[in-house]
Short mmCIF file of N, CA and C in Angstrom, two decimals:
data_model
loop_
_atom_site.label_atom_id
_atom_site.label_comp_id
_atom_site.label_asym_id
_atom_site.label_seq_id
_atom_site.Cartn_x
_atom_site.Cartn_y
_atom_site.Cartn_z
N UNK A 13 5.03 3.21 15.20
CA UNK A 13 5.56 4.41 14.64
C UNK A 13 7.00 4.60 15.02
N UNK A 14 7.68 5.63 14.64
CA UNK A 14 8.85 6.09 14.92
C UNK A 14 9.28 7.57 15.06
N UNK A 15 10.11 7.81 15.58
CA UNK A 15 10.55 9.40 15.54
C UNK A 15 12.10 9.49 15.86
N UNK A 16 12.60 9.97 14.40
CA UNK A 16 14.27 10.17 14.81
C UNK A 16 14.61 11.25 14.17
N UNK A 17 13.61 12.34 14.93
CA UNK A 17 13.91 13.96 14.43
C UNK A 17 14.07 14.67 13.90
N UNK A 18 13.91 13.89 12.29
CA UNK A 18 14.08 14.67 11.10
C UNK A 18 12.37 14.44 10.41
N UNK A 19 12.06 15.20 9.24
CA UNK A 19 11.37 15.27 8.45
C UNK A 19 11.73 14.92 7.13
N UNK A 20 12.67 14.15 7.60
CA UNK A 20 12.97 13.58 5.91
C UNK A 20 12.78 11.72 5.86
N UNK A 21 11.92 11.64 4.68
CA UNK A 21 11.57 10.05 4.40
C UNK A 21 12.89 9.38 4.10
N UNK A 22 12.33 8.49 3.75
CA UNK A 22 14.38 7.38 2.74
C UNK A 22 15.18 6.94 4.02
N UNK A 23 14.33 7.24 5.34
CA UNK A 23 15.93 6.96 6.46
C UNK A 23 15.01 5.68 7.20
N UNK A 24 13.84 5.00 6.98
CA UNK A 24 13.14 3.94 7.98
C UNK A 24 12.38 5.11 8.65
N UNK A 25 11.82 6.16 8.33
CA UNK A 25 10.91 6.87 9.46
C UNK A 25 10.32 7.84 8.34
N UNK A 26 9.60 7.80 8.24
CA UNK A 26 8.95 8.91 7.29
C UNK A 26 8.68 10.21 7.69
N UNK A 27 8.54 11.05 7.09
CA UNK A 27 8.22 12.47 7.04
C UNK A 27 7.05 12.63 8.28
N UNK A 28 6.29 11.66 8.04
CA UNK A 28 5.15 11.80 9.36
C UNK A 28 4.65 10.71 10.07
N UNK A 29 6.49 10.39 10.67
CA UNK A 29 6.92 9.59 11.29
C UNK A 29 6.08 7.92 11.34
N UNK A 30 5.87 7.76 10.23
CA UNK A 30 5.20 6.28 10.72
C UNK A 30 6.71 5.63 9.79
N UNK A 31 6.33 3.98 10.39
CA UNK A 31 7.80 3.33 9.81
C UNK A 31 7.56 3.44 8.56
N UNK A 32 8.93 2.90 7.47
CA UNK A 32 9.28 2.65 6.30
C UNK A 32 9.44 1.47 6.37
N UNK A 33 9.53 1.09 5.23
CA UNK A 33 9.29 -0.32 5.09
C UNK A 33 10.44 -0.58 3.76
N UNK A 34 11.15 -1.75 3.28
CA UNK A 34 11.57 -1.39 1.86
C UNK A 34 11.42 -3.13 1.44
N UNK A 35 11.04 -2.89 0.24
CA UNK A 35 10.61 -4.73 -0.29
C UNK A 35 11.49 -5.23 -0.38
N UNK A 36 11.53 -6.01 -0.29
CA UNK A 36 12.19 -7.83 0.03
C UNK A 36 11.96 -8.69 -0.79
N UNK A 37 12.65 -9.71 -0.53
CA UNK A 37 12.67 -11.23 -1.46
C UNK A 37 11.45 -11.57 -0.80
N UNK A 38 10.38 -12.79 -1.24
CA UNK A 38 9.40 -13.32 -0.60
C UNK A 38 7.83 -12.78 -0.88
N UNK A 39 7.98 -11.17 -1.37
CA UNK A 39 6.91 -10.68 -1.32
C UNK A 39 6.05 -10.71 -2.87
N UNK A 40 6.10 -11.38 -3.11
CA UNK A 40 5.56 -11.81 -4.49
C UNK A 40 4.56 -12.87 -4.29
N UNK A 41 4.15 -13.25 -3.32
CA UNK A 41 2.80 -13.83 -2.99
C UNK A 41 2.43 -13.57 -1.71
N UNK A 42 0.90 -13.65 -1.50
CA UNK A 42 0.71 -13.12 -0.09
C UNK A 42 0.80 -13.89 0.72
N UNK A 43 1.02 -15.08 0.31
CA UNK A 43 1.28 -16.22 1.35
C UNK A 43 3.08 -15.34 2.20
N UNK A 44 3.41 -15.38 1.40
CA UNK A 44 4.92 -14.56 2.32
C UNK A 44 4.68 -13.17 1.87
N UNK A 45 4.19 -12.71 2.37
CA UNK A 45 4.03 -11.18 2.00
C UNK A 45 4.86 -11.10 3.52
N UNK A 46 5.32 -9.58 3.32
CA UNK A 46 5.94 -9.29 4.76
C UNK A 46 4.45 -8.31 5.14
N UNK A 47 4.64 -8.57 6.86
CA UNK A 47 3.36 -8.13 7.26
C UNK A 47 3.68 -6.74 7.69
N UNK A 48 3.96 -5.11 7.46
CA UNK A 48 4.69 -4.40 7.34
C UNK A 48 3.68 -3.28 8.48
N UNK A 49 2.81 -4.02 9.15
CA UNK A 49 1.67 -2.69 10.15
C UNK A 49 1.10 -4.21 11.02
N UNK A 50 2.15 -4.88 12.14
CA UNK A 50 1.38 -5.76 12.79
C UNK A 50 0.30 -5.29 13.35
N UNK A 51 0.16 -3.72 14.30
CA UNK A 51 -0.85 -3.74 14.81
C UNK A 51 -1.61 -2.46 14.73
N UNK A 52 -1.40 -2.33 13.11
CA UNK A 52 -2.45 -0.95 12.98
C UNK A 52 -1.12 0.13 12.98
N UNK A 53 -1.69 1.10 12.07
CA UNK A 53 -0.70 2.55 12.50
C UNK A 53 -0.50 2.99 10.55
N UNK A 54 0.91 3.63 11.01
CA UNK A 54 0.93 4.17 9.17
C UNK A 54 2.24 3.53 9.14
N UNK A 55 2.57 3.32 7.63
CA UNK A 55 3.87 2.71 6.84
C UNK A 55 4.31 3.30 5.37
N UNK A 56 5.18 3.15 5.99
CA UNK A 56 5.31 3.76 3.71
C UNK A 56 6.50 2.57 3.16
N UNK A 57 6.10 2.11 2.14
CA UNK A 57 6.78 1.05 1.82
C UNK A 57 7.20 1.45 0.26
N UNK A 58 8.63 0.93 0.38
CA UNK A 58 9.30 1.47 -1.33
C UNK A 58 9.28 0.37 -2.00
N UNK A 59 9.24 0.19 -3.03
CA UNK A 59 9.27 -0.84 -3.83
C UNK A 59 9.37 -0.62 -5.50
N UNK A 60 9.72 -1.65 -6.28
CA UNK A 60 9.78 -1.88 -8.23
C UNK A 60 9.12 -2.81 -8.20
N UNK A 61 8.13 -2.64 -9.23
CA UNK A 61 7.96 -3.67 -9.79
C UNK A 61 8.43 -3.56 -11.46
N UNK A 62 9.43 -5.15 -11.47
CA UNK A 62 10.44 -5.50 -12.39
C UNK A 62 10.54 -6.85 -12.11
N UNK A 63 10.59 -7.73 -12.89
CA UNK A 63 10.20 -6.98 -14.63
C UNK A 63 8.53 -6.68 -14.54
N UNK A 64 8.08 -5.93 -15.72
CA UNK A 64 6.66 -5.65 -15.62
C UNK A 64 5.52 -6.44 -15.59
N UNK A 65 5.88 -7.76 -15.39
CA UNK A 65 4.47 -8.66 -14.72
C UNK A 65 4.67 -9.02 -13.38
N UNK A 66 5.68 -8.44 -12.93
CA UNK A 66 5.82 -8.64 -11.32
C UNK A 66 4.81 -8.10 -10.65
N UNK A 67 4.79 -8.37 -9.14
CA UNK A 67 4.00 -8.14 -8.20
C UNK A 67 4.07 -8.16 -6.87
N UNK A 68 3.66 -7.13 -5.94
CA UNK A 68 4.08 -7.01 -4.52
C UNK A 68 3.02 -6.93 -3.97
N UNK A 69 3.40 -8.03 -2.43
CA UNK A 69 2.59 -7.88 -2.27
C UNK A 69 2.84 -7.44 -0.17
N UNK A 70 2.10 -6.82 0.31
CA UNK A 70 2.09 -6.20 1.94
C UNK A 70 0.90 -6.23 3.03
N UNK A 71 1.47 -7.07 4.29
CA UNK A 71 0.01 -7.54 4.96
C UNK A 71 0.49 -6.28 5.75
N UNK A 72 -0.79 -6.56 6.79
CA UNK A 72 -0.89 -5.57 7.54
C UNK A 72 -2.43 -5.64 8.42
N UNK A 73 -2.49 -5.14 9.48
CA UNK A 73 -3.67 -5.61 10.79
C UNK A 73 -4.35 -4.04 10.87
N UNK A 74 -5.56 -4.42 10.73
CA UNK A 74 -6.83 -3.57 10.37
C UNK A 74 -7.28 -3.39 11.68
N UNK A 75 -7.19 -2.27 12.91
CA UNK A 75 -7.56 -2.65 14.04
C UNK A 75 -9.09 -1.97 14.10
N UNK A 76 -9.74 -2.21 15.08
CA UNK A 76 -11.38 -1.79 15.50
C UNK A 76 -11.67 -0.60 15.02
N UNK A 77 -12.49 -0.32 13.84
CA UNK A 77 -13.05 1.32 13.86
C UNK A 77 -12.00 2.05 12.74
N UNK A 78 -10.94 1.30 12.36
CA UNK A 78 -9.69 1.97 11.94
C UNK A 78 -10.13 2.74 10.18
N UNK A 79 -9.88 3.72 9.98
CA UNK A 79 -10.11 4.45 8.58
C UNK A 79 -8.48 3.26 7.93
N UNK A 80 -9.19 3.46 6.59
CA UNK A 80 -8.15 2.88 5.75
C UNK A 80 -7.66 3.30 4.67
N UNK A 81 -6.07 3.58 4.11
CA UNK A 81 -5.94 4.43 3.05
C UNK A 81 -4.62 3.79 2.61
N UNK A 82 -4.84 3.54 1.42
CA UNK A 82 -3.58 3.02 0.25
C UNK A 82 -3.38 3.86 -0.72
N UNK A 83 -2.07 4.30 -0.80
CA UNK A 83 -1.58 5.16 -1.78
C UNK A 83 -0.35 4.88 -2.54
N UNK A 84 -0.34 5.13 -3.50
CA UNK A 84 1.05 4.84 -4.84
C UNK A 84 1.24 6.04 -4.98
N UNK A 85 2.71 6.77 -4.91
CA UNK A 85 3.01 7.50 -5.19
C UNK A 85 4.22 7.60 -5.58
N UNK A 86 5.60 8.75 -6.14
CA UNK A 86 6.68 8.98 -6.51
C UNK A 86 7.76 9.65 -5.87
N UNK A 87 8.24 10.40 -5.02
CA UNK A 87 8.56 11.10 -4.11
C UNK A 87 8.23 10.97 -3.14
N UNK A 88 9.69 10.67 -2.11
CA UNK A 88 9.05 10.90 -0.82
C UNK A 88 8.63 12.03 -0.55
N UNK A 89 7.57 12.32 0.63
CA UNK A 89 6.92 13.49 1.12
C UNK A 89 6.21 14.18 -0.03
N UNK A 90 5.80 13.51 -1.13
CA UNK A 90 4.82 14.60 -2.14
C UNK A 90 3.86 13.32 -2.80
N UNK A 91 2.80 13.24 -2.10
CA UNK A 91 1.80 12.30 -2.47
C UNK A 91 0.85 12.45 -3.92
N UNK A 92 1.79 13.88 -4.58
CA UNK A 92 1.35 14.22 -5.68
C UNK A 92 1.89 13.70 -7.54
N UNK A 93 3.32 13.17 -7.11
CA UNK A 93 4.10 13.00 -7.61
C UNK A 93 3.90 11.33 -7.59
N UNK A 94 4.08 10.78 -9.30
CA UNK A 94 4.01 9.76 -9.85
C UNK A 94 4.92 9.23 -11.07
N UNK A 95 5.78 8.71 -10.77
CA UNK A 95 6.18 8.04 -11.70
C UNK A 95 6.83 6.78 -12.34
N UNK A 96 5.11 6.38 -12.71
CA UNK A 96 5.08 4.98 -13.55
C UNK A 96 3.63 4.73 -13.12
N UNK A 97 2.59 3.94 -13.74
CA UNK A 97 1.32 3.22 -13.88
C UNK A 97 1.48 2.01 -13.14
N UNK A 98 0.48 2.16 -11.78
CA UNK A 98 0.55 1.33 -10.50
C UNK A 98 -0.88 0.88 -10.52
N UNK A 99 -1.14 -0.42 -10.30
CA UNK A 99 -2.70 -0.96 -9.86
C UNK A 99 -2.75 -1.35 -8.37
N UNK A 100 -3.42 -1.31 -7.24
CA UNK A 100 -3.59 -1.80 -6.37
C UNK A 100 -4.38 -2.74 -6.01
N UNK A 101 -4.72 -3.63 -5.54
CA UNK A 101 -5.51 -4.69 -4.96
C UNK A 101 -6.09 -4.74 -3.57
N UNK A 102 -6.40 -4.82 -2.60
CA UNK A 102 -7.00 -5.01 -1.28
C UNK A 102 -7.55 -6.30 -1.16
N UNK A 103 -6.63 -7.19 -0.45
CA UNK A 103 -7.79 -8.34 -0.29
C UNK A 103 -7.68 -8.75 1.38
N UNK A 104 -8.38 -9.66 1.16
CA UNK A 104 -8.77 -9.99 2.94
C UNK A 104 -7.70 -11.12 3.31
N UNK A 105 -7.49 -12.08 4.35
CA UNK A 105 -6.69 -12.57 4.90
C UNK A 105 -6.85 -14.03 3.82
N UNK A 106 -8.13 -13.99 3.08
CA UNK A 106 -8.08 -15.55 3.24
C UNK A 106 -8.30 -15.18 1.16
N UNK A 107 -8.10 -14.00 0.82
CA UNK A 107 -7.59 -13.89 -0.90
C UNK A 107 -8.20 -13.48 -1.30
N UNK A 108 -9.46 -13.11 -1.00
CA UNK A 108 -10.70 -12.28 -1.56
C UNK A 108 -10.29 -11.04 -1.90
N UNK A 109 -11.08 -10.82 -2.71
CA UNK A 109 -10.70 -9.42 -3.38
C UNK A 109 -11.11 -8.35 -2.74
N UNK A 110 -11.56 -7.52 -1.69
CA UNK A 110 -12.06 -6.09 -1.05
C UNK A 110 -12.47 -5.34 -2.66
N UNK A 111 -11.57 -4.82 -2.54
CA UNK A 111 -11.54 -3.51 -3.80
C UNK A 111 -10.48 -3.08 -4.50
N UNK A 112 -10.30 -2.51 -5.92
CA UNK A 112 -9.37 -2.30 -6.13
C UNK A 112 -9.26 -0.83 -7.23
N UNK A 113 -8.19 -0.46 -7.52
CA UNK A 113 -7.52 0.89 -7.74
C UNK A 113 -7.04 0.77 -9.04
N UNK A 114 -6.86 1.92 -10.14
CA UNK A 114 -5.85 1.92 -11.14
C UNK A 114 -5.69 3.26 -11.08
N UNK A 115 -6.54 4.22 -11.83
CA UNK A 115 -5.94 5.42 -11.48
C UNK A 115 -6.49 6.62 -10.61
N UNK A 116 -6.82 6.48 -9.56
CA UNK A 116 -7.58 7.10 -8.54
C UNK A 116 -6.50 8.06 -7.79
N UNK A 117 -5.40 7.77 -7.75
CA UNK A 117 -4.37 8.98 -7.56
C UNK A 117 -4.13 9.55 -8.14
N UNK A 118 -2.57 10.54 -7.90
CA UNK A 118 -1.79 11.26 -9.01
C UNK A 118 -1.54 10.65 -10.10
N UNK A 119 -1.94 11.16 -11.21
CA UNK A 119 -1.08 10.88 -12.02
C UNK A 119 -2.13 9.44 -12.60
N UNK A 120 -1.02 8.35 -12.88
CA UNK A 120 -1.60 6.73 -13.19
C UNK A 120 -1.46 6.18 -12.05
N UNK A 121 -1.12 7.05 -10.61
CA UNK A 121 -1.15 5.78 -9.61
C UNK A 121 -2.65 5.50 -8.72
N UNK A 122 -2.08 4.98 -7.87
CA UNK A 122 -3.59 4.29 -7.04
C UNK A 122 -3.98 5.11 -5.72
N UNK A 123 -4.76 5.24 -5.74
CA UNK A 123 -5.70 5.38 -4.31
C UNK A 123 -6.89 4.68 -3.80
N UNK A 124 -6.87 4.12 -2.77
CA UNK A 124 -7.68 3.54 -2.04
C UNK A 124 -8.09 4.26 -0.91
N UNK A 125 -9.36 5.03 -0.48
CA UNK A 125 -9.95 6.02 0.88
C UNK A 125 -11.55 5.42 0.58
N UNK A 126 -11.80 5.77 1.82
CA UNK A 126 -13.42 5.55 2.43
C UNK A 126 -14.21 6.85 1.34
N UNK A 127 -13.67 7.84 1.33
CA UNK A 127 -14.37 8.30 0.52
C UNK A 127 -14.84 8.20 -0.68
N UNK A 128 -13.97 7.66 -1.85
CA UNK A 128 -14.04 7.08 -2.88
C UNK A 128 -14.30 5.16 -3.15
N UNK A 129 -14.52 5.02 -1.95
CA UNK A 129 -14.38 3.39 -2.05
C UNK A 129 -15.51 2.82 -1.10
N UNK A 130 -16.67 2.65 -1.26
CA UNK A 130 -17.28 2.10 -0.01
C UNK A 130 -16.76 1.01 0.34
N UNK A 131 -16.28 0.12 -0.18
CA UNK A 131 -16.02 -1.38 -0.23
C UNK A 131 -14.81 -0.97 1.40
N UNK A 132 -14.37 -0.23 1.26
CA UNK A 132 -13.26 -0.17 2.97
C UNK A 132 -13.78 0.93 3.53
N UNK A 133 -15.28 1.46 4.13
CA UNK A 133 -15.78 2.35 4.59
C UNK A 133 -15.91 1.63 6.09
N UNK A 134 -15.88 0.64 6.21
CA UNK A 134 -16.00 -0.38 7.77
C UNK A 134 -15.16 -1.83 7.40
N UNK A 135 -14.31 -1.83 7.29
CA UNK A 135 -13.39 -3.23 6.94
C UNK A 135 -13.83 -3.88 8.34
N UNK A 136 -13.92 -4.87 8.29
CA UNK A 136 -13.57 -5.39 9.41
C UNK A 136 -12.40 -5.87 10.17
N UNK A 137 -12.02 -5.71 11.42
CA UNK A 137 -10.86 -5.92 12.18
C UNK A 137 -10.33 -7.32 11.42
N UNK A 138 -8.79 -7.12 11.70
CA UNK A 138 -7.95 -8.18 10.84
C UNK A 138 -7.07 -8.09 9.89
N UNK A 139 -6.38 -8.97 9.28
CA UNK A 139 -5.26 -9.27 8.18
C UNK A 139 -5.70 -8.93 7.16
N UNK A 140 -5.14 -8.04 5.96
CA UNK A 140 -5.15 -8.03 4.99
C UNK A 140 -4.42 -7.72 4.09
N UNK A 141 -3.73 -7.52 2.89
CA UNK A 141 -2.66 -7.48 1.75
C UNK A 141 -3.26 -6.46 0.66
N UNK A 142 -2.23 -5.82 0.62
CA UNK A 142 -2.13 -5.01 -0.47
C UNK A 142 -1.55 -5.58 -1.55
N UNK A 143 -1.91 -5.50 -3.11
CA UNK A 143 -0.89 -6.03 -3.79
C UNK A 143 -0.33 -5.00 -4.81
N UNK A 144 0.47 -4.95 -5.20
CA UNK A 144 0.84 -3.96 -5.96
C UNK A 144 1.31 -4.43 -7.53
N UNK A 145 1.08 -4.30 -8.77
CA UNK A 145 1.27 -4.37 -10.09
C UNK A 145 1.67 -2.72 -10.62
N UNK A 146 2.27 -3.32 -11.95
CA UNK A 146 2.56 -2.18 -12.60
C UNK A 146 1.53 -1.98 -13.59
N UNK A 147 1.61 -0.90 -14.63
CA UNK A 147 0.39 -1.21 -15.59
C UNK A 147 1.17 -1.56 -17.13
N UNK A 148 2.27 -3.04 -16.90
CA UNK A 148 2.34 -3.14 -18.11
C UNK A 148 3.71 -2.42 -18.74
N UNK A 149 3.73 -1.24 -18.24
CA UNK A 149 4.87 -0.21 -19.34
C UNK A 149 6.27 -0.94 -18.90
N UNK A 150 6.75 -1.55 -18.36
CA UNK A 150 7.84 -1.21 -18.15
C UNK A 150 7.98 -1.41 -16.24
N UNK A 151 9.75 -0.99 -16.02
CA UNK A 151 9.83 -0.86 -14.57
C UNK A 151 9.38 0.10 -13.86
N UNK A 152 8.72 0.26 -13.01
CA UNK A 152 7.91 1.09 -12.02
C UNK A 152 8.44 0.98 -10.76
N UNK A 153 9.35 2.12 -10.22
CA UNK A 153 9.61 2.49 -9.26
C UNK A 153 8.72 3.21 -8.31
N UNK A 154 8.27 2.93 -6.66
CA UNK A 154 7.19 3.71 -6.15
C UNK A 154 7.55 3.20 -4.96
N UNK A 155 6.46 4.31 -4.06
CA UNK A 155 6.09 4.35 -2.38
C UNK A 155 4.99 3.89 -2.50
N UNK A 156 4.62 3.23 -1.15
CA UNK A 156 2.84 2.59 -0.89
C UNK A 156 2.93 3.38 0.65
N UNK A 157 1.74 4.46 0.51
CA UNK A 157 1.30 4.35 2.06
C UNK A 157 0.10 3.83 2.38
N UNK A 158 0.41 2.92 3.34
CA UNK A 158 -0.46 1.95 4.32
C UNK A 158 -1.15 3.07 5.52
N UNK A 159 -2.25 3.31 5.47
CA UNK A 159 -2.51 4.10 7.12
C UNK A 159 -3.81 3.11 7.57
N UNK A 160 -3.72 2.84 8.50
CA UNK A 160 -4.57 2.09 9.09
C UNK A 160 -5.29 2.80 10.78
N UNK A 161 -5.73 3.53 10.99
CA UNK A 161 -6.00 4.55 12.19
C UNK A 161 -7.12 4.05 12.47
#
């Protein structure tokens, strides 16, 4: 995590202080995905996908017992706010598919929670990738929060 005293996202520290993250070259397969939560915690990661068959993708370490939650959203600090049609993916370290999302959030974006998803109600400890797609329209600008607790 982080804390540099403000409540404002966009600076590498989010609103509720877990790191930021912002996409990179490389992350278009999960083989180089950047691993953006080595050891558990929360992240918010910005990213486009452009042109519209692109794809992102974000590892990250699932620790013992940990609740799990993936979110697409539009605004920092308003998990309500969407804009553009986001799919999510969940897979395990070795490509398998977990579960996946289209419009379970705001709007057309994604959500992934234990409540709506049994498939990550007990993940097991370990590596896994988020991937992120657009739905098709066009460029899609967005946040991913990663919480892993």
């Amino acid at each position: 995590g982080c804390d540099d005293g403000n409540t404002m996202s966009g600076d590498g520290c989010s609103a509720t202080c877990g790191t930021e993250a912002f996409e990179g070259v490389g992350n278009d397969r999960r083989q180089t995905a950047p691993i953006v939560l080595p050891t558990g915690g929360r992240a918010t990661v910005r990213g486009t996908i452009s042109p519209s068959n692109d794809v992102d993708y974000f590892g990250f370490e699932v620790p013992v017992g940990a609740e799990v939650i993936l979110q697409t959203y539009g605004a920092a600090g308003n998990l309500n706010s969407c804009f553009g049609d986001t799919m999510i993916t969940l897979e395990n370290n070795f490509g398998s598919v977990v579960v996946d999302d289209d419009n379970d959030g705001s709007g057309q974006c994604s959500l992934l929670n234990r409540t709506r998803d049994f498939q990550i109600r007990t993940l097991p400890p370990g590596r896994y990738f988020v991937k992120v797609e657009g739905g098709g329209i066009g460029i899609v600008s967005y946040l991913l929060d990663i919480v892993a607790l």
